Amino acid sequence: MSPRRLIALLVPPLLVSCTGSGDPEAVRSDVVRDTAEAGTVAGGATGGSAPPDTSATGASDPPSAEGSTPAGSGGAGEGSLDWAPCEEQGPLVELECATLRVPFDHDDPDGEQIDIAVARVDSADDDSRIGSLVFNPGGPGGSGIEFLQQVTAVVSADVAAAFDLVSFDPRGVGSSTSLDCDVDLDDEITLLPDGDDDAWDRLLTESEQQLASCTAETLELAEVVGTNAAARDLELLRAALGDDGLSYVGYSYGTRLGAAYAELFPGAVRAMVLDGAVKPTDDFSELSAGQAEGFDRALENFAAACDGDADCVLSELGPTLEVLDSVRSEIAAEGSFATDDPDRVLTPGELDLGVLSALYSKQAWPFLAQALLLAETGADGSLFQVLVDNYVGRRLDGTYDNSQVANGFINCADDAERPAPDEVRAESDAAADTSEWFGDLLRASTGCLGLPAPDDPIVVGPATGAPPILVVGSTGDPATPYEWSEELAQVLDSGVLYTVEAEGHTAYGSIECVGEVVDAYLLDLEVPAEGASCSDNVTADFFVPSGESEIDLVVELFACLRENGLDIPEVSLADVLADPAGEELGEYLDPTDPAFAEAVAGCTELLGRLQEP
């Protein structure tokens, strides 16, 4: 979730009103956003619209599931794709969409085919064009189609000139042939106390009911949604794009997909950036244990930064971790907190997931502090509810994307083990026992119970024969701990580790010091020296004074427009955070309305501040 993403949506119509020129490229250079948030790899939560960061990560304006891709498509291996403008467009650049047909089962290439939704920004300059640069935002379950609009605000002008920017929804995800189960996660985030046998039995029953809600087509597709199959789809996409070698940037789970591709097709790799690496293992339980430690470390880093900065809104309440303990105790006693939606409440499980979600990005730290402040002083769960909704893929209309469903099925298609329920519980308990702060949340994992063992579990590395592969690891990464990047770089024969001293999940596009190194690799195949690193923590200012954050300025702008006569509702911080794609807020900005133009004329100072880098 990125304030700059929303600002990119709000500023162009305001510029039209003020200057008569609404050229999105005029503000493109001012847009800096986080990489997508990518949800917990092992914990079963993600989203292309995920909060901090995806992978996951705010959502862009994706094509709709129906009619978003043009009729007709490039067949697998044909060397071309039939591109046409996507049905829905964002504010920065025009996206083109196409459909790639790939085998349902790669062991039967001439059998049943499924659809892979693909999008691109045709930005490369003819004189400097290298080819296509393919992105995966993570998850698993994150939509590359949704992510692509955001990519244009991440990459440098040199990279945009050299590559067409491309992404896709992997099989099972989003606008591709997708997995479909009934999902309603509101108030359904479970905390499982240690030793609570009845709660475990209820959790098993709920898991069975959830699986029973999936369509028959979904259960059939679930057998072939593993990462190896997605990597083979990626190879067909490379051929259809007409590139001799794949240039690729994968975040979080996207590192897993990239590493699998390199193992299967080492000679087809041109350049590969694996940012925020997933541990190179097919054992689901190992991922859970590693993340337990990563999120604890991130929470403690957040607390230390807040305690040491007078600009943190919790500075006068007391030590941050004590505030969190107090909030947890109160919500446990009360059962829930009210939110600004009279039909919804925040539960204890949602509170913990909201804390965890905000740790994905340093840009979200101020909102976590604000959420704790509201909860502690007024039992108000509104901001936490927004953090949870973005994390689990809840849309403004109350429906959910399929990122949660895809996350579980894809992870389980990669894991060869199918332990019995008692063993699954023991593994979840073991992971939970390694966490001081999120044990009850991690304990409520039923793993892959109920799903058949896969025919094609993931194999990562060594990718013998591949050219140098750049692995980027951040020391404060909560979801894919830095040690995992070290391990992946060691497993890959040609892996080169670049270390980033920074907080948050993934680095390229959100941590300034990383950009030049990654760009040199993508453009000129220039690999950093062994042991190379950079630091964001030395200069990072994690908390700005109250009222001066970019989202605070958006709230202030809407208040200013109201004061100057525009008939729009009051907008709160929670409203802005809940609408990172600007779907509802943007409807109020009509440059053709004379009243709008008059209101903007009284808010030019705020508009100027919003345009500042």
XYZ file of C-alpha atoms in Angstrom:
613
model
C 0.000 0.000 0.000
C 1.686 3.161 -1.144
C 0.594 6.780 -0.639
C 2.520 7.728 -3.755
C 0.356 5.285 -5.697
C -2.787 7.145 -4.633
C -1.157 10.501 -5.248
C -0.366 9.368 -8.785
C -4.086 8.839 -9.258
C -5.184 12.097 -7.644
C -2.696 14.565 -9.070
C -3.388 14.240 -12.840
C -7.059 15.360 -12.647
C -6.077 18.124 -10.269
C -3.452 19.286 -12.749
C -6.084 19.317 -15.476
C -8.191 21.606 -13.352
C -5.310 23.911 -12.453
C -3.325 24.046 -15.667
C -5.378 22.454 -18.393
C -2.658 19.840 -18.902
C -3.183 16.368 -17.560
C -0.172 14.600 -19.054
C 0.541 11.691 -16.669
C 4.171 11.641 -17.776
C 4.559 15.129 -16.330
C 4.309 13.648 -12.853
C 5.711 10.179 -13.526
C 9.167 11.044 -12.282
C 7.712 12.147 -8.962
C 6.098 8.821 -8.243
C 8.036 6.487 -5.981
C 6.320 3.461 -4.550
C 6.982 0.317 -2.619
C 7.207 -3.062 -4.229
C 4.177 -5.230 -3.911
C 3.473 -6.921 -0.916
C 3.594 -10.328 -1.153
C 1.939 -12.004 1.802
C 3.395 -14.688 3.989
C 4.857 -17.493 1.958
C 4.015 -20.131 4.502
C 1.174 -18.488 6.359
C -1.412 -18.519 3.601
C -1.948 -14.788 3.108
C -1.020 -12.529 0.226
C -2.257 -10.224 -2.459
C -1.133 -8.257 -5.633
C -2.964 -5.535 -3.683
C -1.419 -6.538 -0.497
C -0.401 -3.981 2.072
C 3.147 -3.395 2.808
C 4.658 -3.908 0.874
C 3.678 -6.952 -2.436
C 3.925 -7.578 -3.060
C 2.658 -7.541 -2.104
C 1.771 -5.608 -1.771
C -1.654 -0.919 -3.286
C -3.513 -2.365 -6.205
C -3.431 -0.745 -9.589
C -6.368 -0.763 -11.950
C -6.307 -4.335 -13.261
C -8.208 -5.659 -16.212
C -11.457 -7.218 -15.133
C -11.674 -10.984 -15.130
C -14.186 -10.871 -17.953
C -13.237 -9.298 -21.246
C -10.008 -7.784 -20.044
C -7.904 -9.545 -22.603
C -8.589 -9.221 -26.291
C -10.240 -12.003 -28.209
C -7.533 -14.068 -29.831
C -4.160 -14.794 -28.349
C -0.713 -15.953 -29.180
C -0.470 -19.706 -28.861
C 2.294 -21.312 -26.866
C 5.586 -21.150 -28.710
C 4.214 -19.140 -31.632
C 6.636 -16.303 -30.989
C 3.939 -13.637 -30.823
C 1.067 -12.377 -28.727
C -1.978 -10.474 -29.962
C -1.824 -7.262 -27.946
C -4.685 -4.818 -27.503
C -5.399 -2.080 -24.935
C -6.503 -3.487 -21.601
C -10.132 -2.841 -20.785
C -9.249 -0.889 -17.656
C -6.351 1.555 -17.541
C -4.404 3.323 -14.815
C -3.280 6.953 -14.751
C 0.397 6.657 -15.645
C 0.746 4.606 -18.805
C -1.367 2.572 -21.179
C -1.312 -1.147 -20.579
C -1.733 -3.685 -23.336
C -3.190 -7.137 -22.658
C -2.944 -10.511 -24.338
C -3.688 -14.141 -23.532
C -1.153 -16.932 -23.715
C -2.532 -20.443 -24.145
C -0.495 -23.069 -22.291
C -0.978 -26.779 -21.587
C -3.078 -27.667 -18.547
C -0.537 -30.440 -18.014
C 2.906 -29.848 -19.471
C 3.369 -33.619 -19.744
C 0.565 -33.501 -22.323
C 1.454 -30.417 -24.398
C -1.178 -31.124 -27.066
C -3.968 -31.762 -24.585
C -6.251 -29.354 -22.726
C -5.086 -25.733 -22.713
C -5.581 -22.979 -20.126
C -5.250 -19.183 -20.249
C -2.424 -17.091 -18.862
C -3.300 -13.390 -18.708
C -0.380 -11.183 -19.776
C 0.077 -7.416 -19.799
C 2.825 -5.092 -20.927
C 3.918 -1.488 -21.095
C 5.360 -1.044 -24.572
C 7.920 1.470 -23.387
C 11.214 0.387 -24.933
C 13.040 2.812 -27.203
C 13.864 1.260 -30.581
C 17.479 2.441 -30.468
C 18.249 1.003 -27.022
C 15.787 -1.883 -26.800
C 17.110 -5.061 -25.158
C 13.838 -6.971 -25.012
C 11.163 -7.620 -22.400
C 11.592 -7.439 -18.628
C 9.162 -9.796 -16.884
C 8.058 -9.148 -13.285
C 6.450 -11.360 -10.663
C 5.184 -9.560 -7.522
C 5.182 -12.536 -5.170
C 2.621 -14.349 -3.109
C 2.137 -16.967 -4.293
C -1.172 -15.609 -5.494
C -0.153 -12.044 -6.301
C -1.504 -10.680 -9.587
C 1.194 -9.535 -11.969
C -1.456 -7.754 -14.046
C -2.399 -5.585 -11.079
C 1.252 -5.029 -10.242
C 2.373 -3.870 -13.672
C 0.893 -0.379 -13.452
C 2.921 0.111 -10.283
C 6.092 -1.142 -11.955
C 6.159 1.909 -14.203
C 6.662 4.036 -11.104
C 9.458 1.794 -9.810
C 11.859 1.378 -12.704
C 14.308 4.004 -13.898
C 13.982 5.810 -17.215
C 16.966 3.837 -18.542
C 15.333 0.495 -17.760
C 12.024 1.633 -19.228
C 13.795 2.666 -22.420
C 15.595 -0.646 -22.755
C 12.723 -3.031 -21.980
C 9.067 -3.566 -22.581
C 7.736 -4.071 -19.049
C 5.745 -7.301 -18.828
C 3.916 -9.261 -16.159
C 1.336 -12.013 -15.961
C -1.063 -13.747 -13.619
C 0.397 -17.214 -12.974
C -1.836 -20.232 -13.490
C -4.515 -20.334 -10.825
C -4.301 -16.593 -10.136
C -6.448 -13.583 -10.958
C -7.385 -13.132 -14.607
C -5.699 -16.349 -15.745
C -7.519 -19.679 -15.499
C -7.974 -19.396 -11.765
C -8.790 -21.245 -8.579
C -12.218 -20.518 -7.134
C -13.425 -21.202 -3.592
C -15.855 -19.320 -1.362
C -13.885 -16.811 0.702
C -15.144 -14.592 3.495
C -12.364 -13.886 5.944
C -14.074 -11.111 7.892
C -13.679 -11.933 11.605
C -12.269 -15.342 10.622
C -8.582 -14.881 11.467
C -7.911 -17.504 14.118
C -5.649 -17.358 17.139
C -4.986 -20.845 18.494
C -3.799 -20.970 22.114
C -1.216 -23.597 22.941
C -2.833 -26.858 24.015
C -6.420 -25.891 23.049
C -7.648 -29.211 21.630
C -11.223 -28.050 21.016
C -10.052 -25.014 19.050
C -7.784 -27.234 16.937
C -10.684 -29.564 16.149
C -12.831 -26.588 15.126
C -10.014 -25.365 12.914
C -9.825 -28.743 11.167
C -13.575 -28.691 10.549
C -13.418 -25.173 9.133
C -10.546 -26.189 6.857
C -12.590 -29.111 5.511
C -15.578 -26.842 4.927
C -13.425 -24.334 3.101
C -12.051 -27.009 0.799
C -15.570 -28.322 0.158
C -16.568 -24.846 -1.104
C -14.129 -25.036 -4.024
C -15.421 -25.821 -7.488
C -14.688 -29.164 -9.109
C -12.652 -27.341 -11.754
C -10.574 -25.781 -8.984
C -9.763 -29.099 -7.373
C -8.693 -30.405 -10.766
C -6.582 -27.335 -11.488
C -5.022 -27.557 -8.010
C -3.042 -30.584 -9.143
C -1.130 -28.537 -11.749
C -0.610 -25.094 -10.163
C 2.824 -25.776 -8.697
C 5.785 -23.521 -9.312
C 7.453 -25.904 -11.751
C 4.382 -25.685 -14.001
C 4.345 -21.893 -13.700
C 8.044 -21.845 -14.654
C 7.260 -23.831 -17.784
C 4.518 -21.298 -18.575
C 7.124 -18.576 -18.131
C 9.353 -20.272 -20.686
C 6.471 -20.335 -23.175
C 5.902 -16.655 -22.438
C 9.568 -15.868 -23.123
C 9.291 -17.595 -26.488
C 6.013 -15.842 -27.297
C 7.601 -12.486 -26.463
C 10.347 -13.294 -28.977
C 13.225 -12.886 -26.516
C 16.353 -15.015 -26.917
C 16.914 -14.924 -23.155
C 14.659 -14.160 -20.185
C 15.195 -10.926 -18.252
C 13.262 -11.247 -15.005
C 12.636 -9.557 -11.651
C 10.938 -11.681 -8.999
C 9.944 -10.476 -5.547
C 9.442 -12.822 -2.587
C 7.650 -15.906 -3.990
C 8.774 -14.574 -7.373
C 12.297 -15.610 -6.336
C 11.012 -19.160 -5.980
C 9.481 -19.026 -9.440
C 12.664 -17.544 -10.876
C 14.911 -20.122 -9.233
C 12.693 -22.942 -10.514
C 12.855 -21.468 -14.013
C 16.651 -21.233 -13.838
C 16.849 -24.877 -12.769
C 14.593 -26.026 -15.611
C 15.917 -23.666 -18.309
C 19.386 -22.443 -17.266
C 20.438 -21.685 -20.820
C 17.412 -19.445 -21.391
C 18.302 -16.964 -18.622
C 19.681 -13.587 -19.675
C 19.371 -11.688 -16.370
C 17.502 -12.644 -13.215
C 16.957 -10.526 -10.079
C 15.620 -12.464 -7.081
C 14.629 -9.918 -4.426
C 13.644 -11.115 -0.955
C 14.482 -14.766 -1.501
C 12.371 -17.624 -0.227
C 14.307 -20.357 1.550
C 15.317 -22.993 -1.031
C 13.292 -25.883 0.366
C 10.124 -27.798 -0.444
C 9.298 -28.235 3.256
C 6.384 -25.988 4.229
C 7.181 -26.214 7.952
C 10.697 -24.813 7.461
C 9.210 -21.681 5.931
C 6.828 -21.160 8.846
C 9.605 -21.410 11.431
C 11.843 -18.970 9.570
C 9.097 -16.410 9.211
C 8.280 -16.615 12.917
C 11.737 -15.293 13.693
C 11.615 -12.745 10.876
C 8.398 -11.104 12.006
C 9.523 -10.993 15.633
C 12.700 -9.224 14.570
C 10.770 -6.764 12.414
C 8.339 -5.936 15.231
C 11.184 -5.304 17.638
C 12.954 -3.107 15.070
C 9.734 -1.117 14.587
C 9.327 -0.716 18.344
C 12.912 0.427 18.831
C 12.582 2.980 16.039
C 9.293 4.295 17.432
C 10.635 4.506 20.980
C 13.641 6.480 19.770
C 11.772 9.033 17.630
C 9.731 11.868 19.089
C 7.776 12.036 15.813
C 6.277 8.591 16.463
C 2.726 9.142 17.737
C 3.261 6.574 20.496
C 6.143 8.502 22.034
C 4.025 9.900 24.869
C 2.138 6.675 25.624
C 5.068 4.589 26.719
C 7.262 1.861 25.245
C 5.740 0.559 22.022
C 5.747 -3.109 22.940
C 3.989 -2.308 26.224
C 1.305 -0.447 24.261
C 0.873 -3.502 22.041
C 0.566 -5.752 25.084
C -2.051 -3.424 26.548
C -4.083 -3.336 23.328
C -3.976 -7.112 23.044
C -5.134 -7.548 26.622
C -8.020 -5.134 26.154
C -9.309 -6.653 22.906
C -9.062 -10.128 24.411
C -11.149 -8.979 27.368
C -13.700 -7.129 25.240
C -13.847 -9.676 22.427
C -13.590 -7.052 19.675
C -13.070 -3.371 18.902
C -15.482 -1.172 16.979
C -14.504 0.197 13.549
C -15.763 3.098 11.470
C -18.038 0.618 9.675
C -21.001 -0.018 12.011
C -21.439 -3.483 10.510
C -17.902 -4.647 11.215
C -15.660 -5.188 14.231
C -11.991 -5.979 14.693
C -11.275 -9.312 16.351
C -8.135 -10.326 18.290
C -6.921 -12.430 15.357
C -7.388 -9.510 12.979
C -5.459 -7.260 15.340
C -2.438 -9.581 15.231
C -2.661 -9.956 11.454
C -2.900 -6.171 11.117
C 0.316 -5.761 13.100
C 2.040 -8.396 11.001
C 0.863 -6.861 7.726
C 2.207 -3.412 8.581
C 5.681 -4.836 9.165
C 6.101 -5.528 5.456
C 7.077 -1.947 4.667
C 8.824 0.810 6.557
C 6.365 3.182 4.847
C 3.591 1.479 6.839
C 5.273 1.885 10.213
C 3.667 5.289 10.924
C 0.228 3.784 10.217
C 0.914 0.891 12.559
C 1.817 3.398 15.256
C -1.365 5.381 14.517
C -3.451 2.181 14.596
C -2.012 1.288 18.010
C -2.692 4.821 19.256
C -6.364 4.689 18.207
C -6.790 1.212 19.640
C -5.138 2.080 22.962
C -6.848 5.430 23.529
C -10.270 4.708 22.063
C -10.673 0.964 21.430
C -10.916 1.951 17.754
C -9.954 -0.842 15.342
C -10.561 1.054 12.090
C -6.951 1.317 10.908
C -6.163 -2.252 11.866
C -9.214 -3.390 9.892
C -7.899 -1.614 6.801
C -4.464 -3.209 7.177
C -6.069 -6.639 7.413
C -8.405 -6.053 4.451
C -5.564 -5.071 2.168
C -3.499 -8.010 3.334
C -6.153 -10.644 2.638
C -7.345 -9.141 -0.662
C -10.717 -7.768 0.490
C -12.141 -5.369 -2.060
C -14.127 -2.228 -1.297
C -17.379 -4.011 -2.131
C -16.695 -6.717 0.458
C -15.693 -9.442 -1.986
C -12.225 -11.013 -2.039
C -9.717 -11.636 -4.795
C -8.455 -15.190 -5.095
C -4.984 -14.530 -3.688
C -5.683 -16.407 -0.445
C -6.982 -19.451 -2.263
C -4.120 -19.459 -4.751
C -1.552 -19.014 -1.988
C -2.557 -22.195 -0.212
C -2.975 -24.368 -3.288
C 0.314 -23.277 -4.894
C 2.337 -23.727 -1.714
C 0.879 -27.189 -1.228
C 1.488 -28.140 -4.858
C 5.183 -27.452 -4.164
C 5.384 -29.419 -0.911
C 5.824 -33.168 -1.345
C 4.964 -34.008 2.272
C 1.467 -34.843 3.525
C 1.830 -35.499 7.246
C -1.077 -36.650 9.406
C -3.116 -34.043 11.361
C -1.260 -34.677 14.624
C 2.072 -34.148 12.886
C 0.806 -30.983 11.193
C -0.247 -29.666 14.581
C 3.130 -30.503 16.051
C 4.886 -28.662 13.209
C 2.645 -25.606 13.657
C 3.296 -25.660 17.401
C 7.036 -25.861 16.793
C 6.944 -22.824 14.483
C 4.760 -20.934 16.952
C 7.126 -21.704 19.821
C 9.912 -19.843 18.027
C 7.886 -16.615 18.053
C 7.474 -14.381 21.085
C 4.844 -12.173 19.464
C 2.885 -14.129 16.856
C 2.789 -17.658 18.278
C -0.997 -18.064 18.474
C -1.405 -16.755 14.919
C 1.223 -19.127 13.529
C -0.129 -22.051 15.527
C -3.436 -21.853 13.629
C -2.059 -23.463 10.469
C -3.487 -26.683 9.093
C -0.854 -26.921 6.369
C -1.873 -29.006 3.370
C -4.374 -31.284 5.094
C -6.990 -32.582 2.701
C -4.970 -31.992 -0.449
C -3.373 -34.798 -2.453
C 0.405 -35.041 -2.635
C 1.763 -33.308 -5.748
C 3.198 -35.105 -8.745
C 5.762 -32.358 -9.379
C 7.077 -30.798 -6.122
C 9.399 -27.857 -6.524
C 13.137 -28.291 -7.046
C 15.283 -25.203 -6.435
C 18.809 -25.040 -7.780
C 21.596 -25.408 -8.529
C 20.680 -24.097 -12.029
C 23.985 -25.330 -13.420
C 24.954 -23.456 -16.555
C 22.908 -20.330 -15.864
C 24.650 -16.944 -16.081
C 25.118 -14.909 -12.883
C 21.850 -14.552 -10.956
C 21.521 -11.549 -8.637
C 19.976 -12.304 -5.225
C 18.997 -9.243 -3.173
C 18.481 -9.690 0.566
C 17.369 -7.102 3.149
C 18.603 -7.482 6.710
C 15.255 -6.414 8.227
C 12.981 -8.393 5.920
C 10.169 -9.966 8.014
C 8.565 -12.312 5.469
C 11.686 -13.652 3.765
C 14.445 -13.290 6.361
C 17.875 -12.244 5.142
C 19.301 -15.675 5.929
C 17.076 -17.126 3.202
C 18.715 -14.897 0.589
C 22.097 -16.069 1.810
C 20.979 -19.685 1.415
C 19.544 -19.229 -2.075
C 22.667 -17.450 -3.316
C 24.716 -20.386 -2.033
C 22.436 -23.031 -3.575
C 22.544 -21.437 -7.031
C 25.813 -22.206 -8.798
C 25.916 -18.683 -10.223
C 24.164 -16.876 -7.373
C 25.548 -13.459 -6.382
C 24.282 -11.967 -3.110
C 23.752 -8.226 -2.691
C 23.039 -7.192 0.899
C 20.782 -4.276 1.793
C 20.731 -2.937 5.323
C 17.085 -1.935 5.366
C 13.714 -2.587 6.972
C 10.783 -4.091 5.118
C 10.082 -6.790 2.602
C 12.070 -6.597 -0.683
C 14.177 -3.670 -1.844
C 14.283 -2.935 -5.585
C 12.003 0.013 -6.210
C 11.518 0.951 -2.554
C 15.103 1.274 -1.245
C 16.951 3.966 -3.149
C 20.489 2.626 -2.805
C 19.560 -0.630 -4.550
C 18.385 0.856 -7.831
C 21.714 1.711 -9.423
C 23.179 -1.744 -8.732
C 20.168 -3.665 -10.064
C 19.875 -1.398 -13.108
C 23.530 -1.956 -14.024
C 22.939 -5.686 -13.880
C 19.723 -5.610 -15.914
C 21.085 -3.259 -18.563
C 24.732 -4.272 -18.884
C 24.875 -7.619 -17.006
C 27.279 -5.947 -14.578
C 27.405 -8.046 -11.386
C 28.252 -6.430 -8.015
C 31.437 -7.506 -6.284
C 31.357 -10.315 -3.746
C 30.205 -9.008 -0.381
C 28.820 -5.768 -1.854
C 26.110 -3.990 0.123
C 24.394 -0.688 0.751
C 22.504 0.795 3.686
C 19.167 2.539 3.889
C 19.027 2.483 7.679
C 21.798 5.055 8.043
C 19.661 7.859 6.614
C 16.112 6.467 6.976
C 13.574 8.646 8.799
C 10.860 6.154 9.733
C 8.450 8.635 11.291
C 7.520 12.111 10.088
C 5.787 14.698 12.270
C 2.050 14.192 12.707
C 0.073 15.621 9.807
C 3.003 15.745 7.385
C 2.893 12.272 5.832
C 1.750 11.941 2.250
C -1.508 10.262 3.254
C -2.130 12.974 5.858
C -1.778 15.472 3.016
C -4.344 13.563 0.937
C -6.790 13.700 3.853
C -6.054 17.411 4.236
C -6.597 17.955 0.517
C -10.080 16.460 0.632
C -10.887 18.601 3.667
C -9.652 21.647 1.745
C -11.836 20.790 -1.256
C -14.851 20.522 1.062
C -14.041 23.857 2.689
C -13.900 25.417 -0.753
C -17.384 24.292 -1.674
C -16.974 20.865 -3.275
C -19.794 18.502 -2.313
C -17.820 15.450 -1.216
C -17.960 13.370 1.982
C -15.447 13.682 4.778
C -12.390 11.504 4.212
C -10.381 9.915 7.021
C -6.952 8.317 7.163
C -8.674 4.912 7.193
C -10.633 5.822 4.043
C -7.450 6.643 2.162
C -5.623 3.523 3.332
C -8.634 1.392 2.401
C -8.626 2.701 -1.167
C -4.995 2.484 -2.336
C -6.112 2.209 -5.973
C -8.204 5.376 -5.672
C -11.293 3.601 -6.959
C -13.764 5.545 -4.807
C -11.785 8.677 -3.990
C -11.022 9.265 -7.655
C -14.727 9.423 -8.462
C -14.906 12.748 -6.644
C -12.306 14.362 -8.910
C -14.060 15.549 -12.064
C -11.994 18.243 -13.828
C -14.963 19.107 -16.069
C -17.075 20.214 -13.081
C -16.798 24.009 -12.589
C -17.313 23.569 -8.836
C -14.335 21.230 -8.757
C -12.119 23.738 -10.535
C -13.143 26.482 -8.122
C -12.431 24.275 -5.115
C -9.005 23.285 -6.424
C -8.094 26.927 -6.902
C -8.266 27.288 -3.126
C -6.028 24.292 -2.515
C -3.063 24.988 -4.774
C -0.568 25.064 -1.900
C -1.555 21.555 -0.855
C -1.439 20.394 -4.444
C 2.128 21.641 -4.727
C 3.133 19.747 -1.585
C 1.596 16.566 -2.971
C 3.685 16.895 -6.126
C 6.950 17.109 -4.195
C 9.150 13.968 -4.430
